[in-house]
Coordinates of C-alpha atoms and ligand atoms in Angstrom, one line a residue:
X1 CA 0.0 0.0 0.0
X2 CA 2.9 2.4 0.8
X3 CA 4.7 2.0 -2.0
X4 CA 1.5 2.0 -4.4
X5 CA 1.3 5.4 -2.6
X6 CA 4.5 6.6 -3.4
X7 CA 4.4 5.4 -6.9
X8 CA 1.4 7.7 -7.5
X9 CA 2.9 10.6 -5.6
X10 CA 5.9 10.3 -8.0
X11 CA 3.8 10.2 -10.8
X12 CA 1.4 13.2 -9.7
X13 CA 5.0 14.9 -8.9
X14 CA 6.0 14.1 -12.7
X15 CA 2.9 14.7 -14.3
X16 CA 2.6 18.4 -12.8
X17 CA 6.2 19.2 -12.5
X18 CA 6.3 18.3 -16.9
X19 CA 3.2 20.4 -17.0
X20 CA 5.0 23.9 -16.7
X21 CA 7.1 23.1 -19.8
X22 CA 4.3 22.1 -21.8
X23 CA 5.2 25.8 -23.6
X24 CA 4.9 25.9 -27.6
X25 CA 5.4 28.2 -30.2
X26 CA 1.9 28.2 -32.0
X27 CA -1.6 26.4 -30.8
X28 CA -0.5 23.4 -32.5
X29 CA 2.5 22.8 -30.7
X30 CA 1.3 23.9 -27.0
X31 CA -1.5 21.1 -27.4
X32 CA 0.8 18.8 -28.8
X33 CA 3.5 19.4 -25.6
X34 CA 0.4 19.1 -23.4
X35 CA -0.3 15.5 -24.8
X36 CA 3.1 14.3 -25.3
X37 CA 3.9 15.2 -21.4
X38 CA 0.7 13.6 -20.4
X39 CA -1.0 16.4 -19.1
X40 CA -4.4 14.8 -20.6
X41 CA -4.6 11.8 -23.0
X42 CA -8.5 12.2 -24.3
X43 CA -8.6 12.8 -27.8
X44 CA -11.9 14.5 -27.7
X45 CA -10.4 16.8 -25.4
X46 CA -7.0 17.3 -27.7
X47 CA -9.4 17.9 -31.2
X48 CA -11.0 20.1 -28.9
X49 CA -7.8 22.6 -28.0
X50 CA -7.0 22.1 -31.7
X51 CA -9.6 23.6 -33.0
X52 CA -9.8 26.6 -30.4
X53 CA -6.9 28.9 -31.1
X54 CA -6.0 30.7 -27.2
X55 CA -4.3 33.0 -29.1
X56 CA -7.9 34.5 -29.4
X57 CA -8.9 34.7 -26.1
X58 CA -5.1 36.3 -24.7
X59 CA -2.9 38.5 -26.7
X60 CA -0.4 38.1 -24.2
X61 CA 1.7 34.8 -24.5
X62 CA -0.9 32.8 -25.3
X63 CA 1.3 29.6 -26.1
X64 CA 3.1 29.8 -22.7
X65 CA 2.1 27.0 -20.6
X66 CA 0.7 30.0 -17.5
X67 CA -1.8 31.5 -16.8
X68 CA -2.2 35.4 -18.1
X69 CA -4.0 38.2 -16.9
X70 CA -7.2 39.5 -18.2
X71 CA -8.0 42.5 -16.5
X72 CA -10.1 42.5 -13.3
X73 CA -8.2 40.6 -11.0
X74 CA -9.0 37.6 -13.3
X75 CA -6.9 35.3 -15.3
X76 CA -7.6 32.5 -18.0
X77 CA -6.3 29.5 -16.4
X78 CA -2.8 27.8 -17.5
X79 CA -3.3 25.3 -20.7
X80 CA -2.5 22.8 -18.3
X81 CA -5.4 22.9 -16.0
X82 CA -7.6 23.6 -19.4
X83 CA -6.6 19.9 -20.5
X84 CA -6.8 18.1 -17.3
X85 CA -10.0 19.6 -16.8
X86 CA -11.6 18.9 -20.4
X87 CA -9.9 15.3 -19.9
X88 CA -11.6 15.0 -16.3
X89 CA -15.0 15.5 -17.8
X90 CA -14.3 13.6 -21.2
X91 CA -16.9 11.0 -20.3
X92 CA -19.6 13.5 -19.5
X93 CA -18.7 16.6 -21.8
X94 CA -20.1 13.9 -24.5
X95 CA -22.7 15.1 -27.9
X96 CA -25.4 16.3 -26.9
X97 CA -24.8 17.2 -23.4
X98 CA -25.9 20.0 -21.0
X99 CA -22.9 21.7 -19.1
X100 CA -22.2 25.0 -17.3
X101 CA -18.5 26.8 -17.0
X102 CA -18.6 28.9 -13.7
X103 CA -16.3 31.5 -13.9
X104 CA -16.6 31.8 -17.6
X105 CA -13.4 34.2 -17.7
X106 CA -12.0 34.9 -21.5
X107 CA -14.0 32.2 -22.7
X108 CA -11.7 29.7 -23.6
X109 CA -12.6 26.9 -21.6
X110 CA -16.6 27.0 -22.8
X111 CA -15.8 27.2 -26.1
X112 CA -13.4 24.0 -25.7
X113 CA -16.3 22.2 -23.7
X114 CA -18.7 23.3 -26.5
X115 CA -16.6 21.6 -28.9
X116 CA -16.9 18.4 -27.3
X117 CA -20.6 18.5 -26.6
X118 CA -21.1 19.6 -30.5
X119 CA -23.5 21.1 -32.2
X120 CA -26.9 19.3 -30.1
X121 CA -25.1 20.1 -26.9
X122 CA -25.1 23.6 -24.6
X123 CA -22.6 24.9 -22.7
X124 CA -23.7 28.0 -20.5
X125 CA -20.9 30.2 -19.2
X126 CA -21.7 32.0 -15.9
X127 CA -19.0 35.2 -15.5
X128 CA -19.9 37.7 -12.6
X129 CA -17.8 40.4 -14.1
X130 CA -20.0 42.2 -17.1
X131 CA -17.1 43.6 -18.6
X132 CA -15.4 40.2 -18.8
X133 CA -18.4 38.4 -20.3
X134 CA -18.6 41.1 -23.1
X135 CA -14.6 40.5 -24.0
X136 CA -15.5 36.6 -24.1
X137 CA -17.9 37.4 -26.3
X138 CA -15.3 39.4 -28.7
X139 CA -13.0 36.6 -28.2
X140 CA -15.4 33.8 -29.4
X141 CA -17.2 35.9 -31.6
X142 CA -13.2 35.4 -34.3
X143 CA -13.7 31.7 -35.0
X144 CA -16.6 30.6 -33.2
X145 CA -19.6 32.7 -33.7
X146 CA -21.9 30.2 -35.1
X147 CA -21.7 28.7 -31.7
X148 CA -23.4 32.0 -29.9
X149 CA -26.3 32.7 -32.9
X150 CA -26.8 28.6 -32.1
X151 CA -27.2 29.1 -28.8
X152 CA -24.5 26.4 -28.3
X153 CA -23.3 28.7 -26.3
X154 CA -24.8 31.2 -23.7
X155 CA -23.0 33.6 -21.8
X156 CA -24.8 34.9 -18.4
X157 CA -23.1 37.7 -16.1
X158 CA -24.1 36.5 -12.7
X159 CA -22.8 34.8 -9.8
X160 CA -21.6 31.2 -9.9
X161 CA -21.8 30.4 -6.9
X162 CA -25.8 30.6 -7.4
X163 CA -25.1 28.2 -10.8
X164 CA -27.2 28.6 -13.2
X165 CA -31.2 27.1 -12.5
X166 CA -33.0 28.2 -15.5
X167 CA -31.2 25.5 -17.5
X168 CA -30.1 23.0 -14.8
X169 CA -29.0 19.6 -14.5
X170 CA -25.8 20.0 -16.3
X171 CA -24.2 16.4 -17.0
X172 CA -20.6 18.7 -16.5
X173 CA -20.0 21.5 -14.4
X174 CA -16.6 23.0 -14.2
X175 CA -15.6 25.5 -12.0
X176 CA -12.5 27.9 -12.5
X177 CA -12.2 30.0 -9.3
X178 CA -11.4 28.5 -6.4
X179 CA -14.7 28.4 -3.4
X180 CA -14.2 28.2 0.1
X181 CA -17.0 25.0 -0.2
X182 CA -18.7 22.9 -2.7
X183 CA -21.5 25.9 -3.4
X184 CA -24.7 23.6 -2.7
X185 CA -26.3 25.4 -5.6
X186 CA -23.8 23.4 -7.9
X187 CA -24.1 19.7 -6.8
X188 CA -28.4 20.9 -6.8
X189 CA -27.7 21.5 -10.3
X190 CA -25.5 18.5 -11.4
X191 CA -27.6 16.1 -13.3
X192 CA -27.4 12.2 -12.1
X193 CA -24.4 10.9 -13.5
X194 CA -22.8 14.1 -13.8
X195 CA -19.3 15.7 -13.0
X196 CA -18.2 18.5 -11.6
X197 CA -14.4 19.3 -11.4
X198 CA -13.6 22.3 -9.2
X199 CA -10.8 24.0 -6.8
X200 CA -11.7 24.0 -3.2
X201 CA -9.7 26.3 -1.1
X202 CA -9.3 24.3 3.1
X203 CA -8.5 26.1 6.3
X204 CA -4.7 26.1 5.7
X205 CA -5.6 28.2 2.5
X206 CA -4.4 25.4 0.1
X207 CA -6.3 24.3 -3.0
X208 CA -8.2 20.9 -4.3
X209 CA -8.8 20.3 -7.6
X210 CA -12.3 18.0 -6.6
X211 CA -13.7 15.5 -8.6
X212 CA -17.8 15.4 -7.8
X213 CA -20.0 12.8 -9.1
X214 CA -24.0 12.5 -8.8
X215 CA -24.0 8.8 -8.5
X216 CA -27.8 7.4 -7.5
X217 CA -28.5 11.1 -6.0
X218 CA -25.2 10.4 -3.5
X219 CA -22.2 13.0 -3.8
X220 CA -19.0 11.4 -4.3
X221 CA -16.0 13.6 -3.9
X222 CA -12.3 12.7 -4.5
X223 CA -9.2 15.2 -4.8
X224 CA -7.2 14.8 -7.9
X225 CA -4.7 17.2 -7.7
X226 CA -3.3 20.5 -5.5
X227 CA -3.6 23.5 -7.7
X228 CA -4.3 27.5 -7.6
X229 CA -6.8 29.3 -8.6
X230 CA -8.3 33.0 -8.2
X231 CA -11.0 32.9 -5.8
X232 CA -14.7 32.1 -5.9
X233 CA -16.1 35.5 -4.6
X234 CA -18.2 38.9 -4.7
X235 CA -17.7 41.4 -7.8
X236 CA -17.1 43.5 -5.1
X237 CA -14.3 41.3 -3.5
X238 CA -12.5 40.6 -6.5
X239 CA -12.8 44.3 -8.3
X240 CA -13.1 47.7 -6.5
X241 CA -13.3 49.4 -9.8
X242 CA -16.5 50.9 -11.2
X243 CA -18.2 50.0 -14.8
Ligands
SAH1 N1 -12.0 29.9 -16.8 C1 -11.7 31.3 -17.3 C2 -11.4 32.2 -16.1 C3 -10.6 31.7 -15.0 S1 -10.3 33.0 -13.8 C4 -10.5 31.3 -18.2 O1 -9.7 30.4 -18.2 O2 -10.5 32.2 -19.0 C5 -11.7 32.9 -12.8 C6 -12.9 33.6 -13.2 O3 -14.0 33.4 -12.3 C7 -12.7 35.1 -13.4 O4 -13.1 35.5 -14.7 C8 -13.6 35.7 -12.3 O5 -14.1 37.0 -12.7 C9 -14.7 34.6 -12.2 N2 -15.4 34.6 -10.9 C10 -14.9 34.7 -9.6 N3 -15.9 34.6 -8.7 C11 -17.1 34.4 -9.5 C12 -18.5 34.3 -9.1 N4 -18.9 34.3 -7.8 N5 -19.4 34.1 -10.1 C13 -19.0 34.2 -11.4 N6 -17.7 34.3 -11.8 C14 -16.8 34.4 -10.8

């Protein structure tokens, strides 16, 4: 048992160690370094960051395996925790489905999951800041603006924490700030059978990447990794600044 334990530290040590030089010069090749350092193995997930370009939704390094800045206090998430998060929900981000991205950010991640549920699936994104939902819509609107005249995607300003009711259950939820708790709100909202992946911040201040299935109405919760994220929070608490 101990040394099954340490095998898998090692590997989680690896794994997220590699992830940080996952770096590329083009879309192409940052995917392709995320793959070949096994950041994520789904290929659902890997046509997925293909065909979304993050050089639309940063202008600043966009092929650097980190995360950038976005204005208010918000960031889109490394190309690391994009992958492992797409390959997380592989199973559930499937055609057809119904998922929400809390914390919508630059857009990036919904229009990845929006890729994998295709054209008969929806993918709301929930952003609290206004400002930052009408730059994701700029950002999606380059390559992907079939997907918000669909309706394949929909972009909401409010507040995640309250998910998004009006179109619940979601077979996937991800969540891309990090929440003192599992918002109850969310697990209400997951469909059964469905996934959520999302950081939870403990007492000691450090940060869970959770796994959260609705299994026969029971909530099953598993930490997959230690990561950071921007917190879960009020506008107010995140941005002073006024519209
Ligand atoms: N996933 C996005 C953004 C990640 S940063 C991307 O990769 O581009 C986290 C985002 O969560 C920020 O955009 C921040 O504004 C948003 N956020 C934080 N608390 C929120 C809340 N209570 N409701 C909705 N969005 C929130």
């Amino acid at each position: 048992m101990r040394r099954l334990e340490l095998i898998s530290t090692l590997i989680i040590f690896t794994t997220r160690s590699m992830a940080w030089r996952s770096s590329g010069t083009s879309n192409k090749e940052l995917v392709e370094n995320l793959r070949n350092n096994h950041v994520f193995a789904s290929q659902r997930a890997y046509d997925a960051m293909i065909a979304v370009d993050r050089g639309d939704f940063t202008r600043s390094d966009p092929y650097q395996d980190a995360p950038q800045r976005i204005g208010y206090n918000a960031t889109i998430s490394a190309p690391h925790m994009h992958a492992a998060a797409l390959d997380y929900l592989q199973n559930h981000l499937v055609a057809g489905a119904n998922a929400l991205d809390v914390g919508s950010g630059s857009g990036y991640l919904t229009v990845c999951m929006a890729k994998m549920v295709g054209s008969t699936g929806t993918v709301v994104g929930i952003e609290h800041m206004g400002e930052l939902v009408e730059l994701s819509k700029k950002n999606i609107e380059k390559h992907h603006k079939e997907m918000l005249d669909s309706g394949n995607v929909i972009l909401v300003e409010g507040d995640g924490r309250q998910g998004f009711a009006e179109k619940a259950p979601y077979n996937a939820i991800h969540v891309g700030a990090a929440a003192k708790g599992v918002p109850k709100a969310l697990t209400d909202q997951l469909a059964e059978g469905g996934r959520m992946m999302i950081p939870v911040e403990g007492e000691d201040g450090n940060q869970e990447f959770m796994q959260i299935d609705k299994i026969d109405g029971k909530i099953e919760k598993k930490t997959v990794e230690h990561v950071i994220y921007v917190p879960l929070t009020s506008r107010d608490k995140q941005w002073s600044g006024h519209r």
